[in-house]
Amino acid sequence: MRPYPPIAEHGLIGDLQTCALVSSEGVLDWFCSPRFDSPSIFASLLDHGRGGYFGITADAPAEDASTALGEKGPACGAGVVTRQLYLADTAILITRFLTPDGVGEVVDFMPVPEEHTATDRHHVVRYIRVVRGTVRFTLECRPRFDYGRAPHELFLDGSTARFDGPGVTADLQAVGAVPLEADGQDVRASVTLGAGEHAAVLLTVRDTASEPPPPLNTGEPVRQFMDVRRFWHGWIGRCTYRGRWQQMVNRSAITLKLLTYAPTGGPIAAATMGLPEQEGGERNWDYRYTWVRDASLSVRAMRDLGFTEEADGFRRWLQQRLQAGGAPNGEPLQIMYRIDGDPHLTEEVLGHLEGWRGSAPVRAGNGAAGQLQLDIYGEAVHGLAQSGRTSDVVGYDAWMRSAALLDWLCDNWDRPDEGIWETRGGRKDFTYSRLMCWVAFDRGIRQAVANARPADLPRWTGVRDTIMEQVMTRGWSTERQAFVQHYGGDVLDASLLLMPLVGFIAPKDPRWLSTLDAMDAELVSDSLVYRYDPAASPDGLLGSEGTFSLCSFLYVYALARAGRIEQARYAFDKMLTYANHVGLFAEEIGPTGEQLGNFPQAFTHLALITAALALDTELDRGGAGASERGHGTAP
């Protein structure tokens, strides 16, 4: 097992309440339970020595030091090449091992509970099989509870092992010729299989006080496999997208589903915490929470793909936050919450973890939760407005909460804040924050008029128009001939790529085309887009970062809507080459094309869907000339 494989060298499995990462070598090196935001059980991704892992890897014959197939693969040892793929249109991950003596596979998945109610019991199934020749596998299960801080005790009984941690138990059950052996308080095994032979192990993580799992019969892993495959085929079968990039759009949709906590409908920003935006740097955050911004913008994309249940689930989650009343910071909403709506996300440094390739500090929790980011009110109202079923959105009580929010925003929109990127360099008058406050009033007015709901329309309309005039004067730099990051400055910011998407400005307005040209010259590198220049606008943090994949896909959207169809399509196709081997994206792309930051990032996959839909629309309209129809209308 290599220490610290590249971030992108992983696939994602999950059961809609938690998830796990499996490296291309067959090592499960990230897993938290019972929820996405619970302490880790396996976290060697953040500390190879202390984090814990669950590996099933293939061994080459001891006498063979050559490299199989003439390649040097990222695999388990000399002579072994690995390949990893998803079973089409599912979250079932297959890691293949090509050895000099045979070809074997490990099939990883997590059974999805029939009822989407929160449970303390989660299962990881690892099905081992050989399709050609003979392959010798090595299994190592080394859990490390509570981010590697808590000891555990092993109880081994034949083909069953129990790891007791503090309040959490992991049960390992084997089927087939898998002779489990104690290795200190951990377990290892070696198993050799021939063509057509198979074995399986089932890891169950549960509350220590709950009942242990029943004995595992030989047919259970296959039955679970069939059930999981049926679930994912049934789910993706609801997708209405039939465009040019169906495989990538489907994979992005499945990823967004995997990153959504089914019991509440709250999506998380990413599966991981602590993965760096710069190797060795300090920009290492915990993304396992629900951001109002990210999740609200996902509502339209999921609805456009036909996934109304997921869109409605988040809108209910958001209405519950409004119903619960003010956040601890005194605002009506907090920028992020735990997946169950808990607003307390105290940030702590896990100093005992060295971080991915030495990228410290590793942080759990997120101190940015207390920041003031006024843009979230625009995204929230925008998300609540996205529905084909009027009664779901504008039931009287729900509407009155939205109206009260807009009444409050009338008095509070014109304040400096920390901005969308959660910088820690002090509050400013960010243009993007004002833009999204405009969106809040625009969508609120539309909803009130369309559905005849009580509202202070004269006041809302006056504030909406004041915001637009302010952005057009103070957010516009005559010298740069572009909209800028904050008032009184001249720094460009890629968040403003959302201006045409939310209908604030027409995609071919001269001011917008000039802004797009300025971004192209300063923020774009080979179609990849930086968020902003930290040197020109200090953000209170050390180090640099890569290009932001979300922004790269928003750039594609803006180009497409501006009628620059060929440039948009070329940028989109190039961006897809940065996906990993199974179609997943982390937060950023580094200087040499490596993926950086937390992985996979939901916002990036959301933006991929948005860009694909826009490109398909413009290409179907017949290119640049036809694309002028409909400009200036809100989505």
Short mmCIF file of N, CA and C in Angstrom, two decimals, residues 12 19 36-37 255-256 258-261 266-273 285-295 298 335-339 366 422 548 585-587 597-606:
data_model
loop_
_atom_site.label_atom_id
_atom_site.label_comp_id
_atom_site.label_asym_id
_atom_site.label_seq_id
_atom_site.Cartn_x
_atom_site.Cartn_y
_atom_site.Cartn_z
N LEU A 12 -15.78 6.56 -5.29
CA LEU A 12 -16.68 6.84 -4.17
C LEU A 12 -17.80 5.81 -4.13
N CYS A 19 -20.39 7.62 3.32
CA CYS A 19 -19.73 7.19 2.10
C CYS A 19 -18.29 6.80 2.43
N PHE A 36 -22.00 11.24 7.31
CA PHE A 36 -20.90 11.89 6.60
C PHE A 36 -20.02 12.69 7.55
N ASP A 37 -20.64 13.38 8.51
CA ASP A 37 -19.90 14.30 9.38
C ASP A 37 -19.51 13.68 10.72
N THR A 255 -23.16 11.12 -8.32
CA THR A 255 -22.27 11.67 -7.29
C THR A 255 -23.02 12.63 -6.38
N LEU A 256 -23.85 13.50 -6.95
CA LEU A 256 -24.65 14.41 -6.13
C LEU A 256 -25.60 13.63 -5.23
N LEU A 258 -25.09 10.56 -4.09
CA LEU A 258 -24.27 9.94 -3.06
C LEU A 258 -23.89 10.92 -1.95
N LEU A 259 -23.80 12.20 -2.29
CA LEU A 259 -23.39 13.22 -1.33
C LEU A 259 -24.57 13.91 -0.66
N THR A 260 -25.75 13.29 -0.72
CA THR A 260 -26.95 13.84 -0.08
C THR A 260 -27.38 12.93 1.06
N TYR A 261 -27.62 13.50 2.22
CA TYR A 261 -28.05 12.75 3.39
C TYR A 261 -29.55 12.52 3.29
N GLY A 266 -30.38 17.00 3.08
CA GLY A 266 -29.28 17.96 3.09
C GLY A 266 -28.07 17.44 2.34
N PRO A 267 -27.65 18.10 1.24
CA PRO A 267 -26.43 17.67 0.54
C PRO A 267 -25.19 18.21 1.25
N ILE A 268 -24.11 17.44 1.18
CA ILE A 268 -22.83 17.93 1.70
C ILE A 268 -22.00 18.48 0.55
N ALA A 269 -21.03 19.32 0.89
CA ALA A 269 -20.21 19.94 -0.15
C ALA A 269 -19.20 18.97 -0.74
N ALA A 270 -18.68 18.05 0.08
CA ALA A 270 -17.72 17.04 -0.40
C ALA A 270 -17.67 15.92 0.62
N ALA A 271 -17.11 14.79 0.19
CA ALA A 271 -17.07 13.61 1.06
C ALA A 271 -15.99 13.69 2.12
N THR A 272 -15.02 14.59 1.96
CA THR A 272 -13.82 14.56 2.79
C THR A 272 -13.62 15.86 3.57
N MET A 273 -12.63 15.81 4.43
CA MET A 273 -12.15 16.98 5.16
C MET A 273 -10.63 16.99 5.07
N TRP A 285 -9.76 22.37 4.67
CA TRP A 285 -11.02 22.63 5.36
C TRP A 285 -11.88 21.38 5.43
N ASP A 286 -12.89 21.43 6.25
CA ASP A 286 -13.85 20.34 6.42
C ASP A 286 -15.09 20.67 5.61
N TYR A 287 -15.37 19.85 4.59
CA TYR A 287 -16.48 20.13 3.67
C TYR A 287 -17.66 19.18 3.84
N ARG A 288 -17.75 18.47 4.96
CA ARG A 288 -18.78 17.45 5.13
C ARG A 288 -20.09 18.02 5.69
N TYR A 289 -20.43 19.22 5.29
CA TYR A 289 -21.60 19.90 5.81
C TYR A 289 -22.46 20.43 4.66
N THR A 290 -23.62 20.96 5.02
CA THR A 290 -24.56 21.46 4.02
C THR A 290 -24.44 22.98 3.94
N TRP A 291 -23.94 23.46 2.82
CA TRP A 291 -23.87 24.89 2.55
C TRP A 291 -25.19 25.33 1.91
N VAL A 292 -25.79 26.38 2.42
CA VAL A 292 -27.01 26.91 1.84
C VAL A 292 -26.78 27.27 0.38
N ARG A 293 -25.64 27.87 0.08
CA ARG A 293 -25.34 28.32 -1.28
C ARG A 293 -25.27 27.15 -2.26
N ASP A 294 -24.40 26.21 -1.98
CA ASP A 294 -24.18 25.10 -2.90
C ASP A 294 -25.47 24.31 -3.12
N ALA A 295 -26.13 23.98 -2.01
CA ALA A 295 -27.32 23.15 -2.11
C ALA A 295 -28.46 23.87 -2.82
N SER A 298 -28.10 23.75 -6.47
CA SER A 298 -28.26 22.41 -7.05
C SER A 298 -29.71 22.09 -7.35
N ILE A 335 -24.47 30.20 7.04
CA ILE A 335 -24.04 29.82 5.70
C ILE A 335 -23.96 28.31 5.52
N MET A 336 -23.77 27.56 6.60
CA MET A 336 -23.71 26.11 6.53
C MET A 336 -24.21 25.52 7.83
N TYR A 337 -24.61 24.24 7.74
CA TYR A 337 -25.12 23.52 8.90
C TYR A 337 -24.63 22.07 8.82
N ARG A 338 -24.75 21.37 9.93
CA ARG A 338 -24.61 19.93 9.85
C ARG A 338 -25.79 19.37 9.06
N ILE A 339 -25.66 18.14 8.62
CA ILE A 339 -26.66 17.59 7.72
C ILE A 339 -28.04 17.46 8.35
N ASN A 366 -15.92 23.61 11.03
CA ASN A 366 -15.62 24.69 10.10
C ASN A 366 -15.98 26.03 10.73
N GLU A 422 -15.34 32.75 1.50
CA GLU A 422 -15.05 32.54 2.92
C GLU A 422 -13.64 32.94 3.30
N PHE A 548 -10.13 26.69 -9.96
CA PHE A 548 -11.32 26.21 -9.28
C PHE A 548 -12.25 25.58 -10.30
N PHE A 585 -14.50 14.69 -9.89
CA PHE A 585 -13.70 15.90 -9.77
C PHE A 585 -13.53 16.30 -8.31
N ALA A 586 -12.33 16.70 -7.96
CA ALA A 586 -12.09 17.37 -6.68
C ALA A 586 -12.42 18.84 -6.85
N GLU A 587 -12.04 19.62 -5.86
CA GLU A 587 -12.36 21.04 -5.85
C GLU A 587 -11.55 21.83 -6.88
N GLY A 597 -7.75 19.55 -3.24
CA GLY A 597 -8.89 19.93 -2.43
C GLY A 597 -9.79 18.74 -2.13
N ASN A 598 -10.88 19.01 -1.42
CA ASN A 598 -11.76 17.95 -0.99
C ASN A 598 -12.43 17.27 -2.18
N PHE A 599 -12.75 15.97 -1.97
CA PHE A 599 -13.06 15.10 -3.11
C PHE A 599 -14.12 14.09 -2.74
N PRO A 600 -15.05 13.82 -3.70
CA PRO A 600 -15.38 14.67 -4.84
C PRO A 600 -16.21 15.85 -4.37
N GLN A 601 -16.14 16.95 -5.12
CA GLN A 601 -16.83 18.16 -4.71
C GLN A 601 -18.17 18.27 -5.43
N ALA A 602 -19.24 18.41 -4.66
CA ALA A 602 -20.58 18.46 -5.24
C ALA A 602 -20.75 19.68 -6.15
N PHE A 603 -20.25 20.83 -5.73
CA PHE A 603 -20.42 22.07 -6.49
C PHE A 603 -19.86 21.92 -7.91
N THR A 604 -18.72 21.24 -8.03
CA THR A 604 -18.12 21.05 -9.35
C THR A 604 -19.03 20.20 -10.23
N HIS A 605 -19.57 19.13 -9.69
CA HIS A 605 -20.43 18.26 -10.48
C HIS A 605 -21.75 18.95 -10.81
N LEU A 606 -22.24 19.79 -9.92
CA LEU A 606 -23.41 20.61 -10.22
C LEU A 606 -23.13 21.53 -11.41
#
